[in-house]
């Protein structure tokens, strides 16, 4: 089942187009990673889904609901964390949760205690939030987002500014929420390697456009290790490769470069193969299938600021 569907979403501020016909589909039970460098339009898209920004055009469905009133009803079931968490610094974690629960009309102390436990915080700890680590503050903010027992959790850059321990803690928490409580999660990040440890599907956004949607299995395929060969004569080299590899075993890359994914032939054999055809080799080496490089390639190279 599709939980969130955004179709042809556009948004401009003045003459600046922030979103340009974006389509994304988040399925039930997924951890959907919205990938993009700072400035790609991730936050504007998330705010549009949450109803915090009105798109210029396009259509949004949540749990199949369409239209202003139906969307408003469904959005009340979403937990979200956008920007920095608005925590009450002079109160404990439990007292923070109580204050927000009263504001939301969802006060039940036993459930609030369970909720703190589920995010790895102690309900009996009287330590004030101002003395929390960043990771603890982020877990408390996520607990606040979960007060309404949402089936969807939307998080915008939730590990920004955290140290490695804090990042690990938040990742473990999100995986538990997804696996144990069945929460569908939409998470944006520009920390590509970290997102690769968490997400089960991805939407790659660049300059306001959705470049590609893919599942983790698709990404694994794109991240296969390969032998990278830069040749002097691509036309002749390609004939050699076609004779020696199946179509899915190689890829033509820019600048007279070939990626050979079938590693049954090691580098000395590949060198020998091209030498016999009198194809000069400029360089040859094995690449290990770098996740971050794959994302950067899909986003069109290096370059931008967040909206």
mmCIF file of C-alpha atoms in Angstrom:
data_model
loop_
_atom_site.group_PDB
_atom_site.id
_atom_site.type_symbol
_atom_site.label_atom_id
_atom_site.label_comp_id
_atom_site.label_asym_id
_atom_site.label_seq_id
_atom_site.Cartn_x
_atom_site.Cartn_y
_atom_site.Cartn_z
ATOM 1 C CA UNK A 1 0.000 0.000 0.000
ATOM 2 C CA UNK A 2 1.197 3.518 -0.827
ATOM 3 C CA UNK A 3 1.239 5.670 2.322
ATOM 4 C CA UNK A 4 2.450 8.934 0.760
ATOM 5 C CA UNK A 5 2.089 9.879 -2.901
ATOM 6 C CA UNK A 6 3.296 13.213 -4.208
ATOM 7 C CA UNK A 7 2.678 13.898 -7.882
ATOM 8 C CA UNK A 8 4.140 16.716 -9.982
ATOM 9 C CA UNK A 9 4.763 18.988 -6.989
ATOM 10 C CA UNK A 10 6.064 22.428 -7.938
ATOM 11 C CA UNK A 11 6.973 25.359 -5.721
ATOM 12 C CA UNK A 12 8.623 28.674 -6.487
ATOM 13 C CA UNK A 13 9.607 31.662 -4.393
ATOM 14 C CA UNK A 14 9.665 34.669 -6.705
ATOM 15 C CA UNK A 15 11.617 33.684 -9.813
ATOM 16 C CA UNK A 16 13.349 30.821 -8.024
ATOM 17 C CA UNK A 17 11.892 27.355 -8.651
ATOM 18 C CA UNK A 18 12.484 25.168 -5.598
ATOM 19 C CA UNK A 19 10.483 22.099 -6.652
ATOM 20 C CA UNK A 20 9.991 21.231 -10.297
ATOM 21 C CA UNK A 21 7.401 18.498 -10.918
ATOM 22 C CA UNK A 22 8.519 16.152 -8.113
ATOM 23 C CA UNK A 23 6.934 12.688 -7.792
ATOM 24 C CA UNK A 24 7.626 10.373 -4.848
ATOM 25 C CA UNK A 25 5.891 7.253 -3.546
ATOM 26 C CA UNK A 26 6.419 5.984 0.012
ATOM 27 C CA UNK A 27 5.117 2.485 0.664
ATOM 28 C CA UNK A 28 3.788 1.144 3.935
ATOM 29 C CA UNK A 29 6.541 -0.225 6.210
ATOM 30 C CA UNK A 30 9.403 1.465 4.358
ATOM 31 C CA UNK A 31 12.191 3.642 5.624
ATOM 32 C CA UNK A 32 12.276 6.024 2.683
ATOM 33 C CA UNK A 33 15.444 8.063 2.376
ATOM 34 C CA UNK A 34 15.065 11.413 0.630
ATOM 35 C CA UNK A 35 18.583 12.014 -0.646
ATOM 36 C CA UNK A 36 19.992 15.286 -1.859
ATOM 37 C CA UNK A 37 22.699 17.811 -1.247
ATOM 38 C CA UNK A 38 21.945 21.001 0.689
ATOM 39 C CA UNK A 39 19.719 23.140 -1.523
ATOM 40 C CA UNK A 40 18.125 20.309 -3.500
ATOM 41 C CA UNK A 41 14.598 21.030 -2.212
ATOM 42 C CA UNK A 42 14.206 18.245 0.369
ATOM 43 C CA UNK A 43 12.851 20.432 3.168
ATOM 44 C CA UNK A 44 10.373 22.225 0.905
ATOM 45 C CA UNK A 45 9.038 18.868 -0.295
ATOM 46 C CA UNK A 46 8.669 17.602 3.278
ATOM 47 C CA UNK A 47 6.921 20.820 4.350
ATOM 48 C CA UNK A 48 4.563 20.422 1.387
ATOM 49 C CA UNK A 49 3.678 16.873 2.436
ATOM 50 C CA UNK A 50 3.021 18.065 5.994
ATOM 51 C CA UNK A 51 0.890 20.991 4.843
ATOM 52 C CA UNK A 52 3.324 23.602 6.139
ATOM 53 C CA UNK A 53 3.940 24.875 2.598
ATOM 54 C CA UNK A 54 1.289 25.203 -0.118
ATOM 55 C CA UNK A 55 2.642 23.895 -3.452
ATOM 56 C CA UNK A 56 1.991 25.984 -6.558
ATOM 57 C CA UNK A 57 0.712 22.878 -8.320
ATOM 58 C CA UNK A 58 0.634 19.106 -7.988
ATOM 59 C CA UNK A 59 -1.209 16.561 -5.893
ATOM 60 C CA UNK A 60 -0.496 14.943 -2.508
ATOM 61 C CA UNK A 61 -2.201 11.821 -1.146
ATOM 62 C CA UNK A 62 -1.697 10.469 2.387
ATOM 63 C CA UNK A 63 -3.125 7.025 3.165
ATOM 64 C CA UNK A 64 -5.080 7.418 -0.069
ATOM 65 C CA UNK A 65 -6.751 10.638 1.105
ATOM 66 C CA UNK A 66 -7.013 13.570 -1.296
ATOM 67 C CA UNK A 67 -8.419 17.041 -0.776
ATOM 68 C CA UNK A 68 -7.955 19.696 1.890
ATOM 69 C CA UNK A 69 -10.178 18.299 4.661
ATOM 70 C CA UNK A 70 -9.187 14.656 4.135
ATOM 71 C CA UNK A 71 -5.491 15.564 4.064
ATOM 72 C CA UNK A 72 -5.824 17.669 7.204
ATOM 73 C CA UNK A 73 -7.332 14.645 8.990
ATOM 74 C CA UNK A 74 -4.561 12.292 7.812
ATOM 75 C CA UNK A 75 -1.794 14.770 8.654
ATOM 76 C CA UNK A 76 -2.888 14.686 12.296
ATOM 77 C CA UNK A 77 -1.768 11.043 12.346
ATOM 78 C CA UNK A 78 1.786 11.924 11.239
ATOM 79 C CA UNK A 79 4.641 12.447 13.675
ATOM 80 C CA UNK A 80 7.265 14.871 12.422
ATOM 81 C CA UNK A 81 10.542 16.498 13.389
ATOM 82 C CA UNK A 82 11.437 19.518 11.282
ATOM 83 C CA UNK A 83 14.293 21.881 12.165
ATOM 84 C CA UNK A 84 15.594 21.904 15.758
ATOM 85 C CA UNK A 85 13.397 20.278 18.421
ATOM 86 C CA UNK A 86 11.495 22.846 20.541
ATOM 87 C CA UNK A 87 12.365 21.329 23.924
ATOM 88 C CA UNK A 88 11.737 22.921 27.330
ATOM 89 C CA UNK A 89 15.274 23.137 28.660
ATOM 90 C CA UNK A 90 14.552 23.521 32.401
ATOM 91 C CA UNK A 91 12.360 20.394 32.546
ATOM 92 C CA UNK A 92 13.201 16.681 32.642
ATOM 93 C CA UNK A 93 12.461 14.331 29.735
ATOM 94 C CA UNK A 94 9.235 13.092 31.336
ATOM 95 C CA UNK A 95 8.044 16.596 32.177
ATOM 96 C CA UNK A 96 8.747 17.674 28.584
ATOM 97 C CA UNK A 97 6.675 14.780 27.334
ATOM 98 C CA UNK A 98 3.863 15.606 29.780
ATOM 99 C CA UNK A 99 3.765 19.232 28.613
ATOM 100 C CA UNK A 100 3.538 18.286 24.944
ATOM 101 C CA UNK A 101 1.012 15.497 25.639
ATOM 102 C CA UNK A 102 -1.261 17.977 27.443
ATOM 103 C CA UNK A 103 -0.980 20.364 24.482
ATOM 104 C CA UNK A 104 -1.877 17.536 22.072
ATOM 105 C CA UNK A 105 -4.716 16.259 24.289
ATOM 106 C CA UNK A 106 -3.032 12.851 24.572
ATOM 107 C CA UNK A 107 -2.025 12.731 28.258
ATOM 108 C CA UNK A 108 -1.506 9.234 29.702
ATOM 109 C CA UNK A 109 1.491 9.056 32.042
ATOM 110 C CA UNK A 110 1.944 5.285 31.790
ATOM 111 C CA UNK A 111 2.092 5.530 27.982
ATOM 112 C CA UNK A 112 4.483 8.471 28.201
ATOM 113 C CA UNK A 113 6.807 6.431 30.413
ATOM 114 C CA UNK A 114 6.660 3.543 27.938
ATOM 115 C CA UNK A 115 7.387 5.961 25.115
ATOM 116 C CA UNK A 116 10.501 7.306 26.847
ATOM 117 C CA UNK A 117 11.671 3.747 27.451
ATOM 118 C CA UNK A 118 11.128 2.915 23.768
ATOM 119 C CA UNK A 119 13.501 5.740 22.752
ATOM 120 C CA UNK A 120 16.114 4.739 25.318
ATOM 121 C CA UNK A 121 15.460 7.417 27.964
ATOM 122 C CA UNK A 122 14.713 6.917 31.679
ATOM 123 C CA UNK A 123 11.364 8.350 32.808
ATOM 124 C CA UNK A 124 12.614 8.592 36.405
ATOM 125 C CA UNK A 125 15.726 10.580 35.498
ATOM 126 C CA UNK A 126 15.364 14.137 36.823
ATOM 127 C CA UNK A 127 18.238 15.488 34.710
ATOM 128 C CA UNK A 128 17.188 18.702 32.991
ATOM 129 C CA UNK A 129 17.126 18.708 29.204
ATOM 130 C CA UNK A 130 19.643 21.570 29.073
ATOM 131 C CA UNK A 131 22.207 19.060 30.365
ATOM 132 C CA UNK A 132 21.362 16.380 27.766
ATOM 133 C CA UNK A 133 23.733 15.352 25.000
ATOM 134 C CA UNK A 134 22.620 16.169 21.451
ATOM 135 C CA UNK A 135 21.754 12.507 20.894
ATOM 136 C CA UNK A 136 19.536 12.454 24.007
ATOM 137 C CA UNK A 137 17.784 15.652 22.886
ATOM 138 C CA UNK A 138 17.128 14.154 19.474
ATOM 139 C CA UNK A 139 15.701 10.957 20.976
ATOM 140 C CA UNK A 140 13.424 13.057 23.208
ATOM 141 C CA UNK A 141 12.313 15.079 20.171
ATOM 142 C CA UNK A 142 11.459 11.845 18.362
ATOM 143 C CA UNK A 143 9.509 10.690 21.446
ATOM 144 C CA UNK A 144 7.483 13.922 21.283
ATOM 145 C CA UNK A 145 6.783 13.239 17.598
ATOM 146 C CA UNK A 146 5.467 9.794 18.622
ATOM 147 C CA UNK A 147 3.013 11.010 21.292
ATOM 148 C CA UNK A 148 0.048 10.634 18.945
ATOM 149 C CA UNK A 149 1.049 7.025 18.100
ATOM 150 C CA UNK A 150 1.514 7.889 14.409
ATOM 151 C CA UNK A 151 1.865 5.274 11.703
ATOM 152 C CA UNK A 152 4.041 7.703 9.718
ATOM 153 C CA UNK A 153 7.125 9.511 11.009
ATOM 154 C CA UNK A 154 8.695 12.292 8.907
ATOM 155 C CA UNK A 155 12.162 13.519 9.900
ATOM 156 C CA UNK A 156 14.188 16.273 8.231
ATOM 157 C CA UNK A 157 17.951 15.828 8.744
ATOM 158 C CA UNK A 158 17.527 14.198 12.199
ATOM 159 C CA UNK A 159 21.232 13.445 12.711
ATOM 160 C CA UNK A 160 22.565 16.859 11.691
ATOM 161 C CA UNK A 161 25.231 17.975 14.152
ATOM 162 C CA UNK A 162 25.344 14.695 16.071
ATOM 163 C CA UNK A 163 28.593 12.932 16.903
ATOM 164 C CA UNK A 164 29.086 9.304 15.742
ATOM 165 C CA UNK A 165 27.577 7.945 18.970
ATOM 166 C CA UNK A 166 24.490 10.149 18.629
ATOM 167 C CA UNK A 167 24.081 9.165 14.969
ATOM 168 C CA UNK A 168 24.297 5.481 15.904
ATOM 169 C CA UNK A 169 21.710 5.920 18.696
ATOM 170 C CA UNK A 170 19.202 7.655 16.416
ATOM 171 C CA UNK A 171 19.709 5.075 13.659
ATOM 172 C CA UNK A 172 19.132 2.194 16.091
ATOM 173 C CA UNK A 173 16.004 3.896 17.402
ATOM 174 C CA UNK A 174 14.516 4.438 13.947
ATOM 175 C CA UNK A 175 15.175 0.833 12.958
ATOM 176 C CA UNK A 176 13.431 -0.361 16.122
ATOM 177 C CA UNK A 177 10.423 1.882 15.483
ATOM 178 C CA UNK A 178 10.180 0.556 11.952
ATOM 179 C CA UNK A 179 10.760 -3.127 12.741
ATOM 180 C CA UNK A 180 8.977 -3.428 16.106
ATOM 181 C CA UNK A 181 6.182 -0.851 15.855
ATOM 182 C CA UNK A 182 5.583 -0.882 12.092
ATOM 183 C CA UNK A 183 6.132 2.863 11.693
ATOM 184 C CA UNK A 184 6.670 4.000 8.109
ATOM 185 C CA UNK A 185 9.489 6.555 8.066
ATOM 186 C CA UNK A 186 10.341 9.295 5.586
ATOM 187 C CA UNK A 187 13.758 10.724 6.397
ATOM 188 C CA UNK A 188 15.769 13.346 4.547
ATOM 189 C CA UNK A 189 19.530 13.578 4.756
ATOM 190 C CA UNK A 190 22.621 14.661 2.876
ATOM 191 C CA UNK A 191 24.737 12.165 4.906
ATOM 192 C CA UNK A 192 24.704 9.552 2.175
ATOM 193 C CA UNK A 193 26.702 6.759 3.774
ATOM 194 C CA UNK A 194 24.690 6.964 7.003
ATOM 195 C CA UNK A 195 21.383 6.935 5.129
ATOM 196 C CA UNK A 196 22.583 3.858 3.260
ATOM 197 C CA UNK A 197 22.721 1.972 6.590
ATOM 198 C CA UNK A 198 19.092 2.791 7.359
ATOM 199 C CA UNK A 199 16.841 3.271 4.342
ATOM 200 C CA UNK A 200 15.057 0.503 2.452
ATOM 201 C CA UNK A 201 14.197 2.737 -0.500
ATOM 202 C CA UNK A 202 15.363 6.094 -1.816
ATOM 203 C CA UNK A 203 14.268 9.166 -3.697
ATOM 204 C CA UNK A 204 17.157 11.175 -5.093
ATOM 205 C CA UNK A 205 16.396 14.849 -5.534
ATOM 206 C CA UNK A 206 18.621 17.400 -7.246
ATOM 207 C CA UNK A 207 17.870 21.052 -8.115
ATOM 208 C CA UNK A 208 14.186 20.563 -7.341
ATOM 209 C CA UNK A 209 13.749 17.515 -9.562
ATOM 210 C CA UNK A 210 13.424 13.861 -8.594
ATOM 211 C CA UNK A 211 16.346 12.203 -10.354
ATOM 212 C CA UNK A 212 15.503 8.619 -9.447
ATOM 213 C CA UNK A 213 13.559 6.390 -7.059
ATOM 214 C CA UNK A 214 15.134 3.067 -6.194
ATOM 215 C CA UNK A 215 14.980 0.235 -3.658
ATOM 216 C CA UNK A 216 17.940 -0.904 -1.579
ATOM 217 C CA UNK A 217 18.358 -3.919 -3.895
ATOM 218 C CA UNK A 218 18.700 -1.519 -6.850
ATOM 219 C CA UNK A 219 21.338 0.427 -4.958
ATOM 220 C CA UNK A 220 23.257 -2.768 -4.166
ATOM 221 C CA UNK A 221 23.327 -3.480 -7.880
ATOM 222 C CA UNK A 222 24.605 0.018 -8.674
ATOM 223 C CA UNK A 223 27.293 -0.293 -5.984
ATOM 224 C CA UNK A 224 28.817 -3.491 -7.376
ATOM 225 C CA UNK A 225 32.624 -3.556 -7.399
ATOM 226 C CA UNK A 226 34.133 -3.224 -10.880
ATOM 227 C CA UNK A 227 37.347 -2.840 -12.851
ATOM 228 C CA UNK A 228 37.663 0.672 -14.242
ATOM 229 C CA UNK A 229 39.575 0.905 -17.511
ATOM 230 C CA UNK A 230 40.473 4.133 -19.309
ATOM 231 C CA UNK A 231 41.413 3.323 -22.908
ATOM 232 C CA UNK A 232 42.982 5.171 -25.820
ATOM 233 C CA UNK A 233 40.470 3.936 -28.408
ATOM 234 C CA UNK A 234 36.966 3.446 -27.042
ATOM 235 C CA UNK A 235 35.459 2.180 -30.301
ATOM 236 C CA UNK A 236 37.884 -0.730 -30.667
ATOM 237 C CA UNK A 237 37.866 -1.377 -26.912
ATOM 238 C CA UNK A 238 34.081 -1.652 -26.953
ATOM 239 C CA UNK A 239 34.248 -4.324 -29.663
ATOM 240 C CA UNK A 240 36.646 -6.285 -27.465
ATOM 241 C CA UNK A 241 34.384 -5.971 -24.423
ATOM 242 C CA UNK A 242 31.250 -7.005 -26.349
ATOM 243 C CA UNK A 243 33.081 -10.151 -27.508
ATOM 244 C CA UNK A 244 34.164 -11.056 -23.958
ATOM 245 C CA UNK A 245 31.327 -9.914 -21.656
ATOM 246 C CA UNK A 246 27.542 -10.169 -21.436
ATOM 247 C CA UNK A 247 25.588 -6.908 -21.815
ATOM 248 C CA UNK A 248 24.922 -6.541 -18.050
ATOM 249 C CA UNK A 249 28.598 -7.156 -17.203
ATOM 250 C CA UNK A 250 29.929 -3.782 -18.384
ATOM 251 C CA UNK A 251 29.037 -0.109 -18.661
ATOM 252 C CA UNK A 252 30.302 2.722 -20.870
ATOM 253 C CA UNK A 253 31.316 5.726 -18.761
ATOM 254 C CA UNK A 254 32.459 9.240 -19.806
ATOM 255 C CA UNK A 255 35.991 10.039 -20.979
ATOM 256 C CA UNK A 256 36.846 6.765 -22.783
ATOM 257 C CA UNK A 257 36.168 4.779 -19.626
ATOM 258 C CA UNK A 258 34.677 1.308 -19.238
ATOM 259 C CA UNK A 259 33.365 -0.308 -16.037
ATOM 260 C CA UNK A 260 33.736 -4.099 -16.084
ATOM 261 C CA UNK A 261 31.481 -5.723 -13.460
ATOM 262 C CA UNK A 262 32.328 -9.346 -14.189
ATOM 263 C CA UNK A 263 35.339 -9.910 -11.922
ATOM 264 C CA UNK A 264 35.968 -13.466 -13.127
ATOM 265 C CA UNK A 265 38.669 -11.829 -15.273
ATOM 266 C CA UNK A 266 41.286 -10.221 -13.049
ATOM 267 C CA UNK A 267 43.256 -7.110 -14.012
ATOM 268 C CA UNK A 268 46.189 -9.003 -15.651
ATOM 269 C CA UNK A 269 43.733 -10.916 -17.852
ATOM 270 C CA UNK A 270 41.921 -7.701 -18.807
ATOM 271 C CA UNK A 271 45.231 -6.043 -19.697
ATOM 272 C CA UNK A 272 46.158 -9.052 -21.823
ATOM 273 C CA UNK A 273 42.727 -8.993 -23.521
ATOM 274 C CA UNK A 274 43.170 -5.355 -24.635
ATOM 275 C CA UNK A 275 46.856 -5.800 -25.549
ATOM 276 C CA UNK A 276 45.962 -8.603 -27.962
ATOM 277 C CA UNK A 277 43.547 -6.206 -29.705
ATOM 278 C CA UNK A 278 46.171 -3.399 -29.739
ATOM 279 C CA UNK A 279 44.011 -1.192 -27.510
ATOM 280 C CA UNK A 280 46.181 1.192 -25.451
ATOM 281 C CA UNK A 281 45.289 1.322 -21.735
ATOM 282 C CA UNK A 282 45.667 4.722 -20.072
ATOM 283 C CA UNK A 283 44.828 3.411 -16.596
ATOM 284 C CA UNK A 284 43.221 0.383 -14.967
ATOM 285 C CA UNK A 285 42.258 -0.331 -11.362
ATOM 286 C CA UNK A 286 39.547 -1.993 -9.282
ATOM 287 C CA UNK A 287 36.807 0.100 -7.625
ATOM 288 C CA UNK A 288 35.012 -1.245 -4.582
ATOM 289 C CA UNK A 289 31.502 0.062 -5.227
ATOM 290 C CA UNK A 290 31.399 3.209 -3.088
ATOM 291 C CA UNK A 291 27.866 4.140 -1.931
ATOM 292 C CA UNK A 292 28.609 7.850 -1.668
ATOM 293 C CA UNK A 293 30.169 7.975 -5.137
ATOM 294 C CA UNK A 294 27.114 6.192 -6.542
ATOM 295 C CA UNK A 295 24.760 8.765 -5.014
ATOM 296 C CA UNK A 296 26.902 11.653 -6.246
ATOM 297 C CA UNK A 297 26.930 10.181 -9.745
ATOM 298 C CA UNK A 298 23.134 9.840 -9.696
ATOM 299 C CA UNK A 299 22.847 13.453 -8.543
ATOM 300 C CA UNK A 300 24.913 14.571 -11.512
ATOM 301 C CA UNK A 301 28.288 15.268 -9.949
ATOM 302 C CA UNK A 302 29.545 17.701 -7.360
ATOM 303 C CA UNK A 303 28.015 21.103 -6.325
ATOM 304 C CA UNK A 304 24.690 23.783 -3.671
ATOM 305 C CA UNK A 305 22.067 25.233 -0.091
ATOM 306 C CA UNK A 306 18.991 23.949 1.611
ATOM 307 C CA UNK A 307 15.428 25.100 1.103
#
